[in-house]
Short mmCIF file of C-alpha atoms in Angstrom, two decimals:
data_model
loop_
_atom_site.label_atom_id
_atom_site.label_comp_id
_atom_site.label_asym_id
_atom_site.label_seq_id
_atom_site.Cartn_x
_atom_site.Cartn_y
_atom_site.Cartn_z
CA MET B 27 0.05 0.00 -0.15
CA ASP B 28 1.59 3.40 -1.12
CA ARG B 29 1.49 6.52 1.33
CA ARG B 30 -1.08 8.08 -0.51
CA THR B 31 -3.72 5.23 -0.15
CA PHE B 32 -2.75 4.77 3.50
CA LEU B 33 -3.32 8.50 4.01
CA ARG B 34 -6.55 8.48 2.66
CA GLN B 35 -7.85 5.54 4.75
CA SER B 36 -6.31 6.75 7.83
CA LEU B 37 -8.03 10.22 7.54
CA VAL B 38 -11.40 8.28 6.85
CA ALA B 39 -10.89 6.16 9.97
CA THR B 40 -9.70 9.24 12.21
CA ALA B 41 -12.75 11.38 11.15
CA GLY B 42 -15.19 8.55 11.88
CA ALA B 43 -13.61 7.97 15.26
CA GLY B 44 -13.87 11.63 16.03
CA MET B 45 -17.70 11.82 15.25
CA LEU B 46 -18.12 8.78 17.47
CA THR B 47 -16.32 10.27 20.56
CA THR B 48 -17.89 13.76 20.33
CA ALA B 49 -21.46 12.96 19.07
CA GLY B 50 -23.97 15.17 20.74
CA MET B 51 -21.57 17.26 22.27
CA VAL B 52 -21.29 20.17 19.72
CA THR B 53 -24.25 22.54 19.60
CA ALA B 54 -24.19 26.17 18.56
CA ARG B 55 -24.85 28.67 21.38
CA ALA B 56 -24.47 32.39 22.18
CA ALA B 57 -20.99 32.42 23.47
CA GLU B 58 -19.73 35.32 26.12
CA PRO B 59 -16.65 36.07 27.55
CA GLY B 60 -15.04 33.80 30.39
CA SER B 61 -12.08 31.97 31.53
CA GLY B 62 -12.13 29.19 29.02
CA PRO B 63 -10.90 25.83 29.56
CA TYR B 64 -7.30 26.76 30.02
CA GLY B 65 -7.75 29.49 32.51
CA SER B 66 -6.80 33.34 31.81
CA ILE B 67 -3.54 34.31 30.22
CA GLU B 68 -3.31 37.59 31.89
CA GLY B 69 -0.28 38.12 34.15
CA ILE B 70 1.68 35.43 32.39
CA ASP B 71 5.01 36.35 30.76
CA PRO B 72 5.83 35.62 27.43
CA ASP B 73 8.00 32.60 26.64
CA ALA B 74 11.20 32.82 24.57
CA ASN B 75 9.38 32.92 21.32
CA GLY B 76 7.11 35.90 22.45
CA LEU B 77 4.15 33.76 22.94
CA ILE B 78 1.95 34.07 26.29
CA LEU B 79 0.42 30.46 26.91
CA PRO B 80 -1.65 28.96 29.47
CA GLU B 81 0.29 27.10 32.19
CA GLY B 82 1.44 23.59 30.83
CA PHE B 83 1.82 24.85 27.44
CA THR B 84 5.10 25.19 25.31
CA SER B 85 6.05 26.55 22.00
CA ARG B 86 8.75 26.35 19.24
CA VAL B 87 9.44 28.07 15.96
CA VAL B 88 8.86 25.64 13.30
CA ALA B 89 9.94 27.89 10.32
CA VAL B 90 10.75 31.23 9.41
CA SER B 91 9.99 32.49 5.88
CA GLY B 92 12.92 32.78 3.54
CA ASP B 93 15.17 30.25 5.97
CA PRO B 94 15.58 26.56 5.39
CA VAL B 95 12.93 24.47 7.21
CA ALA B 96 15.36 22.72 9.95
CA GLY B 97 17.09 19.88 8.55
CA THR B 98 16.00 20.37 4.96
CA ASP B 99 17.20 22.76 2.31
CA HIS B 100 13.54 23.79 1.52
CA LEU B 101 13.17 27.58 1.99
CA TRP B 102 10.02 28.26 3.91
CA HIS B 103 7.50 30.47 1.62
CA LEU B 104 6.47 34.01 2.16
CA PHE B 105 3.41 34.97 4.08
CA PRO B 106 2.20 31.51 5.51
CA ASP B 107 -1.61 31.25 5.88
CA GLY B 108 -4.28 28.42 5.82
CA ALA B 109 -2.94 24.91 6.99
CA ALA B 110 -3.81 21.42 8.06
CA THR B 111 -2.34 18.15 9.10
CA PHE B 112 -2.48 14.67 7.67
CA PRO B 113 -1.52 11.47 9.08
CA ASP B 114 1.45 9.52 7.57
CA GLY B 115 0.67 6.14 8.29
CA ASP B 116 3.69 5.75 10.58
CA ALA B 117 2.40 7.79 13.73
CA GLY B 118 3.91 11.08 11.89
CA TRP B 119 2.08 13.68 9.96
CA TYR B 120 2.54 16.16 7.15
CA TYR B 121 1.70 19.92 7.72
CA ALA B 122 0.41 21.56 4.44
CA CYS B 123 0.47 25.23 4.47
CA ASN B 124 -0.49 28.05 1.97
CA SER B 125 1.73 31.09 0.93
CA GLU B 126 -0.46 34.28 0.32
CA VAL B 127 1.34 36.10 -2.15
CA PHE B 128 -1.38 38.26 -3.83
CA ASN B 129 -1.22 38.48 -7.82
CA PHE B 130 -1.81 42.25 -7.73
CA MET B 131 1.24 42.60 -5.59
CA THR B 132 3.39 41.15 -8.21
CA GLY B 133 2.21 42.43 -11.44
CA PHE B 134 -0.33 39.51 -11.73
CA GLU B 135 2.37 36.96 -11.95
CA ASN B 136 1.89 33.89 -9.78
CA HIS B 137 4.45 33.50 -6.89
CA GLY B 138 2.13 31.90 -4.37
CA GLY B 139 1.43 28.24 -3.53
CA ALA B 140 1.79 25.84 -0.74
CA SER B 141 4.50 23.68 0.91
CA SER B 142 4.37 20.65 3.31
CA ILE B 143 6.60 19.63 6.33
CA HIS B 144 6.71 16.05 7.09
CA PHE B 145 7.12 15.40 10.92
CA ASP B 146 7.81 12.10 12.65
CA ALA B 147 5.94 10.45 15.61
CA ASP B 148 7.85 12.53 18.02
CA GLY B 149 7.41 15.74 16.23
CA GLN B 150 10.83 15.76 14.62
CA ILE B 151 11.00 17.26 11.00
CA LEU B 152 11.93 14.76 8.54
CA ASP B 153 11.55 16.86 5.42
CA ALA B 154 9.91 19.80 3.69
CA PHE B 155 8.81 20.49 0.23
CA PRO B 156 6.56 22.47 -2.45
CA ILE B 157 3.07 20.74 -3.05
CA LEU B 158 1.76 23.79 -5.25
CA SER B 159 3.40 26.34 -7.53
CA GLY B 160 2.18 28.49 -10.31
CA SER B 161 -0.82 29.88 -8.18
CA HIS B 162 -1.29 32.95 -6.63
CA SER B 163 -3.36 34.67 -3.29
CA ASN B 164 -3.38 31.27 -1.72
CA CYS B 165 -5.23 32.42 1.31
CA SER B 166 -6.91 29.51 3.34
CA GLY B 167 -8.26 26.17 2.46
CA GLY B 168 -9.19 22.86 4.03
CA PRO B 169 -8.30 19.20 4.41
CA THR B 170 -10.42 16.21 2.54
CA PRO B 171 -11.25 13.06 4.28
CA TRP B 172 -9.35 11.42 1.59
CA GLY B 173 -6.03 12.80 2.31
CA THR B 174 -5.81 16.11 0.01
CA TRP B 175 -5.15 19.74 0.87
CA LEU B 176 -7.50 22.18 -0.88
CA SER B 177 -5.68 25.47 -1.61
CA CYS B 178 -8.19 28.36 -1.95
CA GLU B 179 -6.94 31.38 -4.27
CA GLU B 180 -8.39 34.75 -2.92
CA GLY B 181 -8.07 36.32 -6.36
CA PHE B 182 -10.07 39.41 -6.41
CA PHE B 183 -9.72 40.89 -9.99
CA PRO B 184 -11.29 39.40 -13.19
CA PRO B 185 -10.39 37.55 -15.29
CA ALA B 186 -7.96 36.21 -12.46
CA TRP B 187 -10.60 35.40 -9.97
CA GLY B 188 -9.42 32.76 -7.41
CA ARG B 189 -9.96 29.20 -7.98
CA VAL B 190 -9.36 25.93 -5.88
CA TRP B 191 -6.58 23.59 -6.25
CA GLU B 192 -6.44 20.07 -4.68
CA CYS B 193 -2.90 19.49 -3.54
CA ASP B 194 -1.03 16.07 -2.23
CA PRO B 195 0.41 16.92 1.17
CA THR B 196 3.02 14.04 0.62
CA GLY B 197 4.26 15.59 -2.58
CA GLU B 198 4.01 12.72 -4.56
CA GLY B 199 0.96 13.83 -6.84
CA GLU B 200 0.64 16.98 -8.76
CA ALA B 201 -1.96 19.69 -7.75
CA ILE B 202 -5.12 19.64 -9.79
CA ALA B 203 -7.37 22.91 -10.43
CA ARG B 204 -10.66 22.37 -9.51
CA ASP B 205 -12.63 24.79 -11.52
CA ALA B 206 -16.18 23.21 -11.04
CA MET B 207 -16.05 24.90 -7.57
CA GLY B 208 -16.29 28.20 -9.01
CA PHE B 209 -14.23 31.54 -9.52
CA PHE B 210 -14.57 33.94 -6.94
CA ALA B 211 -12.28 35.27 -4.23
CA HIS B 212 -12.08 31.93 -2.26
CA GLU B 213 -11.12 31.95 1.40
CA ALA B 214 -11.71 28.33 2.79
CA VAL B 215 -13.58 25.16 2.28
CA ALA B 216 -14.81 22.57 4.53
CA VAL B 217 -15.95 18.94 3.74
CA ASP B 218 -19.15 17.34 5.13
CA PRO B 219 -18.02 13.36 4.70
CA GLU B 220 -21.28 12.23 5.53
CA GLU B 221 -23.34 14.12 3.01
CA GLY B 222 -20.48 14.17 0.46
CA MET B 223 -20.60 18.03 0.05
CA LEU B 224 -18.30 20.78 0.36
CA TYR B 225 -18.75 24.29 1.92
CA LEU B 226 -16.81 27.44 0.61
CA THR B 227 -16.43 31.05 2.00
CA GLU B 228 -15.75 34.20 -0.07
CA ASP B 229 -13.69 36.70 1.23
CA SER B 230 -15.61 39.72 -0.41
CA LYS B 231 -17.80 42.67 1.15
CA GLY B 232 -20.78 41.02 -0.80
CA GLY B 233 -19.63 37.49 -0.60
CA VAL B 234 -21.92 34.48 0.03
CA LEU B 235 -21.48 31.12 1.40
CA TYR B 236 -21.33 28.28 -1.18
CA ARG B 237 -22.24 24.53 -1.14
CA PHE B 238 -20.58 22.24 -3.65
CA THR B 239 -21.96 18.72 -4.44
CA PRO B 240 -19.59 16.72 -6.58
CA ASP B 241 -21.45 14.67 -9.38
CA ALA B 242 -19.33 11.64 -8.20
CA TYR B 243 -17.87 12.18 -4.68
CA PRO B 244 -15.29 12.43 -3.76
CA ASP B 245 -14.45 13.40 -7.47
CA LEU B 246 -14.29 16.95 -7.56
CA SER B 247 -13.93 17.64 -11.29
CA SER B 248 -17.84 18.52 -11.58
CA GLY B 249 -20.60 19.03 -9.77
CA ARG B 250 -23.19 21.78 -8.63
CA LEU B 251 -22.40 24.97 -7.02
CA GLU B 252 -25.12 26.74 -5.02
CA ALA B 253 -25.22 29.80 -2.51
CA MET B 254 -27.00 29.79 0.86
CA ILE B 255 -30.31 31.51 1.55
CA VAL B 256 -31.33 32.10 4.92
CA VAL B 257 -34.89 33.08 5.86
CA GLU B 258 -35.64 33.48 9.73
CA ASP B 259 -32.83 31.19 10.47
CA SER B 260 -33.90 28.31 7.93
CA VAL B 261 -31.44 27.53 5.37
CA THR B 262 -32.23 26.66 1.74
CA TRP B 263 -29.68 26.84 -1.31
CA GLY B 264 -30.11 28.38 -4.86
CA GLU B 265 -27.98 27.06 -7.74
CA VAL B 266 -25.19 29.17 -9.30
CA ALA B 267 -25.86 29.01 -12.90
CA ASP B 268 -22.60 30.09 -14.08
CA PRO B 269 -19.60 29.13 -11.86
CA THR B 270 -17.09 30.90 -13.77
CA GLY B 271 -18.78 34.23 -13.13
CA ALA B 272 -17.79 35.17 -16.58
CA SER B 273 -20.58 37.74 -17.13
CA VAL B 274 -22.16 38.06 -13.83
CA PRO B 275 -20.27 37.40 -10.49
CA THR B 276 -21.16 34.22 -8.67
CA GLN B 277 -22.17 36.09 -5.59
CA GLU B 278 -24.85 37.78 -7.46
CA GLN B 279 -26.41 34.91 -9.42
CA VAL B 280 -28.65 33.77 -6.56
CA PRO B 281 -31.60 36.14 -5.69
CA GLY B 282 -31.87 36.42 -1.76
CA ALA B 283 -28.43 34.75 -0.82
CA TYR B 284 -27.30 35.48 2.40
CA VAL B 285 -24.49 37.93 2.58
CA THR B 286 -21.36 36.73 4.58
CA PRO B 287 -19.50 39.81 4.55
CA GLY B 288 -15.53 39.47 4.43
CA ALA B 289 -15.91 35.42 5.02
CA GLU B 290 -12.79 33.94 6.38
CA GLY B 291 -12.22 30.31 8.02
CA ILE B 292 -14.78 27.52 7.80
CA TRP B 293 -14.61 24.04 9.56
CA TYR B 294 -16.91 21.12 9.47
CA HIS B 295 -17.50 18.96 12.90
CA ASP B 296 -20.14 16.64 13.75
CA GLY B 297 -23.00 17.68 11.48
CA TRP B 298 -22.10 21.38 11.61
CA ILE B 299 -20.12 23.94 9.81
CA TRP B 300 -18.57 27.04 11.74
CA PHE B 301 -17.41 29.96 9.91
CA THR B 302 -16.28 33.58 10.37
CA THR B 303 -16.85 37.00 8.90
CA LYS B 304 -14.47 39.81 9.71
CA THR B 305 -16.33 42.80 8.34
CA ASP B 306 -18.86 42.50 11.32
CA ASN B 307 -16.45 40.25 13.59
CA ARG B 308 -18.88 37.48 14.09
CA VAL B 309 -18.69 33.59 14.07
CA HIS B 310 -21.53 31.73 12.64
CA ALA B 311 -22.82 28.07 12.63
CA VAL B 312 -24.96 26.07 10.40
CA ASP B 313 -26.49 22.66 11.48
CA LEU B 314 -26.39 20.80 8.48
CA ARG B 315 -28.81 18.05 9.27
CA ASN B 316 -31.71 20.41 10.13
CA GLN B 317 -30.63 23.37 8.03
CA GLN B 318 -30.65 25.76 10.50
CA TYR B 319 -28.36 28.91 11.07
CA GLU B 320 -27.23 30.37 14.41
CA LEU B 321 -25.04 33.27 15.28
CA VAL B 322 -22.31 32.03 17.97
CA TRP B 323 -20.45 35.08 18.64
CA ASP B 324 -21.28 38.60 17.74
CA GLY B 325 -17.99 40.95 18.20
CA SER B 326 -19.60 43.97 16.38
CA GLY B 327 -18.30 47.20 17.83
CA ASP B 328 -15.01 45.51 18.84
CA ARG B 329 -16.50 43.47 21.44
CA GLN B 330 -13.59 41.71 23.52
CA PRO B 331 -11.84 39.42 23.71
CA LEU B 332 -12.50 38.36 19.96
CA THR B 333 -12.02 40.91 17.32
CA GLY B 334 -10.66 40.70 13.80
CA VAL B 335 -12.05 37.20 13.34
CA ASP B 336 -10.08 35.16 10.68
CA ASN B 337 -9.22 31.57 10.25
CA ILE B 338 -10.79 28.81 12.46
CA THR B 339 -10.49 25.22 13.23
CA VAL B 340 -12.06 22.98 15.87
CA GLU B 341 -10.28 20.64 18.17
CA GLU B 342 -11.98 17.51 17.30
CA GLY B 343 -11.67 15.68 20.62
CA SER B 344 -13.34 18.18 22.61
CA GLY B 345 -15.31 20.40 20.13
CA ASP B 346 -13.65 23.63 20.97
CA LEU B 347 -13.38 26.35 18.52
CA PHE B 348 -10.12 28.13 17.96
CA VAL B 349 -10.42 31.33 16.01
CA ALA B 350 -7.50 33.33 14.89
CA GLU B 351 -7.17 37.15 14.98
CA ASP B 352 -6.32 39.45 12.03
CA GLY B 353 -4.95 42.42 13.80
CA GLY B 354 -6.71 43.09 17.27
CA ASN B 355 -4.22 42.25 19.75
CA MET B 356 -2.51 39.09 17.83
CA GLU B 357 -4.44 36.24 19.81
CA LEU B 358 -5.74 32.85 19.09
CA VAL B 359 -9.03 32.65 21.09
CA VAL B 360 -10.78 29.59 22.15
CA ILE B 361 -14.90 29.30 21.98
CA SER B 362 -15.44 26.50 24.46
CA THR B 363 -18.31 24.00 23.93
CA GLU B 364 -19.53 25.51 27.22
CA GLY B 365 -19.93 28.57 25.42
CA GLU B 366 -17.10 30.63 26.97
CA VAL B 367 -14.81 32.86 24.85
CA ALA B 368 -11.37 33.33 26.00
CA PRO B 369 -7.93 34.27 24.76
CA PHE B 370 -5.63 31.00 24.41
CA CYS B 371 -2.55 32.57 23.16
CA ARG B 372 -1.32 35.84 22.45
CA ILE B 373 1.96 36.80 20.28
CA ALA B 374 3.10 39.61 22.47
CA ASP B 375 6.41 40.29 20.76
CA PRO B 376 5.76 44.08 19.29
CA THR B 377 7.79 43.19 16.24
CA HIS B 378 4.50 41.30 14.91
CA GLU B 379 2.54 44.60 15.12
CA GLY B 380 0.93 44.80 11.69
CA SER B 381 0.94 41.00 11.26
CA GLU B 382 -2.06 38.38 11.59
CA VAL B 383 -2.66 34.94 13.08
CA THR B 384 -3.22 32.47 10.62
CA GLY B 385 -3.67 28.85 9.76
CA PRO B 386 -4.33 27.26 13.22
CA CYS B 387 -4.77 23.37 12.95
CA PHE B 388 -4.06 20.55 15.39
CA ASN B 389 -1.90 17.48 14.55
CA PRO B 390 -3.57 14.08 14.39
CA THR B 391 -3.39 13.23 18.04
CA ARG B 392 -4.25 16.79 19.04
CA ASP B 393 -1.40 17.40 21.24
CA ARG B 394 0.15 20.20 19.19
CA LEU B 395 -1.15 23.10 17.48
CA TYR B 396 0.39 24.87 14.64
CA PHE B 397 -0.25 28.41 13.44
CA SER B 398 1.63 31.39 11.75
CA SER B 399 2.13 35.07 12.23
CA GLN B 400 1.93 35.95 8.64
CA ARG B 401 4.13 38.96 8.52
CA GLY B 402 6.14 37.94 11.59
CA PRO B 403 9.97 39.25 11.50
CA THR B 404 12.51 37.30 9.20
CA THR B 405 15.95 37.42 8.72
CA ARG B 406 15.84 38.08 4.99
CA PRO B 407 13.80 40.90 3.40
CA THR B 408 10.71 39.93 1.74
CA ASN B 409 12.11 41.05 -1.85
CA GLU B 410 14.93 38.29 -1.50
CA MET B 411 11.99 35.77 -1.36
CA VAL B 412 9.75 37.60 -4.13
CA ALA B 413 11.49 40.39 -6.00
CA ALA B 414 8.27 42.37 -6.46
CA VAL B 415 7.36 42.35 -2.82
CA ASP B 416 9.04 44.80 -0.57
CA LEU B 417 7.95 44.88 2.92
CA GLY B 418 11.07 44.75 4.57
CA ASN B 419 12.15 41.81 6.95
CA PHE B 420 8.58 40.76 7.68
CA GLY B 421 7.61 37.57 5.77
CA GLY B 422 6.21 35.29 8.26
CA VAL B 423 6.71 32.86 11.12
CA THR B 424 5.24 29.49 11.92
CA TYR B 425 4.78 28.00 15.37
CA GLU B 426 3.99 24.99 17.18
CA VAL B 427 2.25 24.79 20.57
CA THR B 428 2.40 21.57 22.75
CA GLY B 429 0.30 20.96 25.66
CA PRO B 430 -2.61 19.27 27.40
CA PHE B 431 -5.09 20.07 25.09
CA ARG B 432 -8.35 18.59 26.49
CA GLY B 433 -9.24 16.59 23.34
CA ARG B 434 -5.92 15.15 22.68
CA ILE B 435 -5.40 11.47 22.07
CA GLU B 436 -3.69 9.78 24.95
CA PRO B 437 -0.79 7.15 24.13
CA PRO B 438 -1.75 3.74 25.34
CA ALA B 439 -0.98 3.26 29.04
CA PRO B 440 1.77 0.88 29.79
CA SER B 441 1.00 -2.67 30.73
CA THR B 442 0.47 -3.29 34.39
CA THR B 443 0.83 -6.90 34.08
CA THR B 444 4.29 -8.43 35.17
CA VAL B 445 5.47 -11.54 33.36
CA ALA B 446 7.61 -13.67 35.74
CA PRO B 447 11.19 -14.29 34.14
CA THR B 448 11.98 -17.51 32.46
CA THR B 449 14.09 -19.76 35.05
CA THR B 450 16.19 -22.34 34.16
CA VAL B 451 15.15 -25.84 35.61
CA ALA B 452 17.62 -28.63 36.24
CA PRO B 453 16.79 -32.00 34.87
CA THR B 454 15.22 -34.47 37.27
CA THR B 455 17.03 -37.59 35.70
CA THR B 456 20.68 -38.02 34.92
CA VAL B 457 22.74 -40.82 33.59
CA ALA B 458 25.08 -42.23 35.77
CA PRO B 459 28.46 -41.82 34.64
CA THR B 460 30.32 -44.84 33.19
CA ALA B 461 32.36 -46.81 35.72
#
């Protein structure tokens, strides 16, 4: 069995296990500020990497843009953004991450893409390599249950609208453009493995939430694109007749489509999708089985502690949401299943001012959390990485946080049964020596 086949089967099994252990735990509710499951981080000093973390958690820098990833010759890409992890079949994992270099920054040349880092079971880096090139504006994306990374282009300008690329995090297969999923300012995507549907966000003031139904799931080469309509919290869907948006933008093709202004991250968990809209600082949820919409967090008016909502992930073991801030005070904020909103991590180093927190995701055993400061300080200037991009030494830093996440998968306990050592027993009969 090759790595890609094992990866696909492992992900399906992992997703199923997660749904069984958390079934019935996740429901949307109006969240309120609180201390959260890990307690307050106020009064805690930053660690050596400039992160303020709850007690019991530690951090390390995984990669710095423009520098070789440790132990490899692969230069980490500029402006790291959306990310996800995938089991490798040997207790390790692949970490796939986008490079958000917008085409309008480069004279509409394509300098974005995505890379992957391979970790072993102990979290040591084995390799790093590109998995997508010749792309642009790669913002967020999403993992699939069959083991691929969907990289979303946030292209704003026709005819270079964004598209979705399906990438192999192992680096063994070529990336494939999935044009049937539409041309617009793609942000992120989440897969419902039970119904075989995909949900996509659009980062635009007049953007809408899309649903893509493949003709032959999980083949994404063809299918039907729809936009969400919400009436008194009941959800229906209207077909997008022309997913290319060639004559009419996709967001304008469905009368009454629910506007999701500046939509950002989206994640599927246990029959729900959760997504964010930065224009109004809100976190939303849709109960897919009952087609009902709910507002989870309303941060309008810069309501604390969560502002500048952006990328999102769900810690599958507990159902807790982790929301990254674009600006604000550079925090990663947890919305617990108990309905409390609390900062989990803050990047306190002032050299990260003007950056944003991107790409939160957990490793398969959920004891390591990855994220980036997209324009964090670097040793090399950005124009040495991409000549047309001149933003000084602020190309991005990628972190790992390790600790007692409450949904982590515990390693098997050592056996308490003691086996008695083997003893040598002398024979009970002997042969008399010859006289």
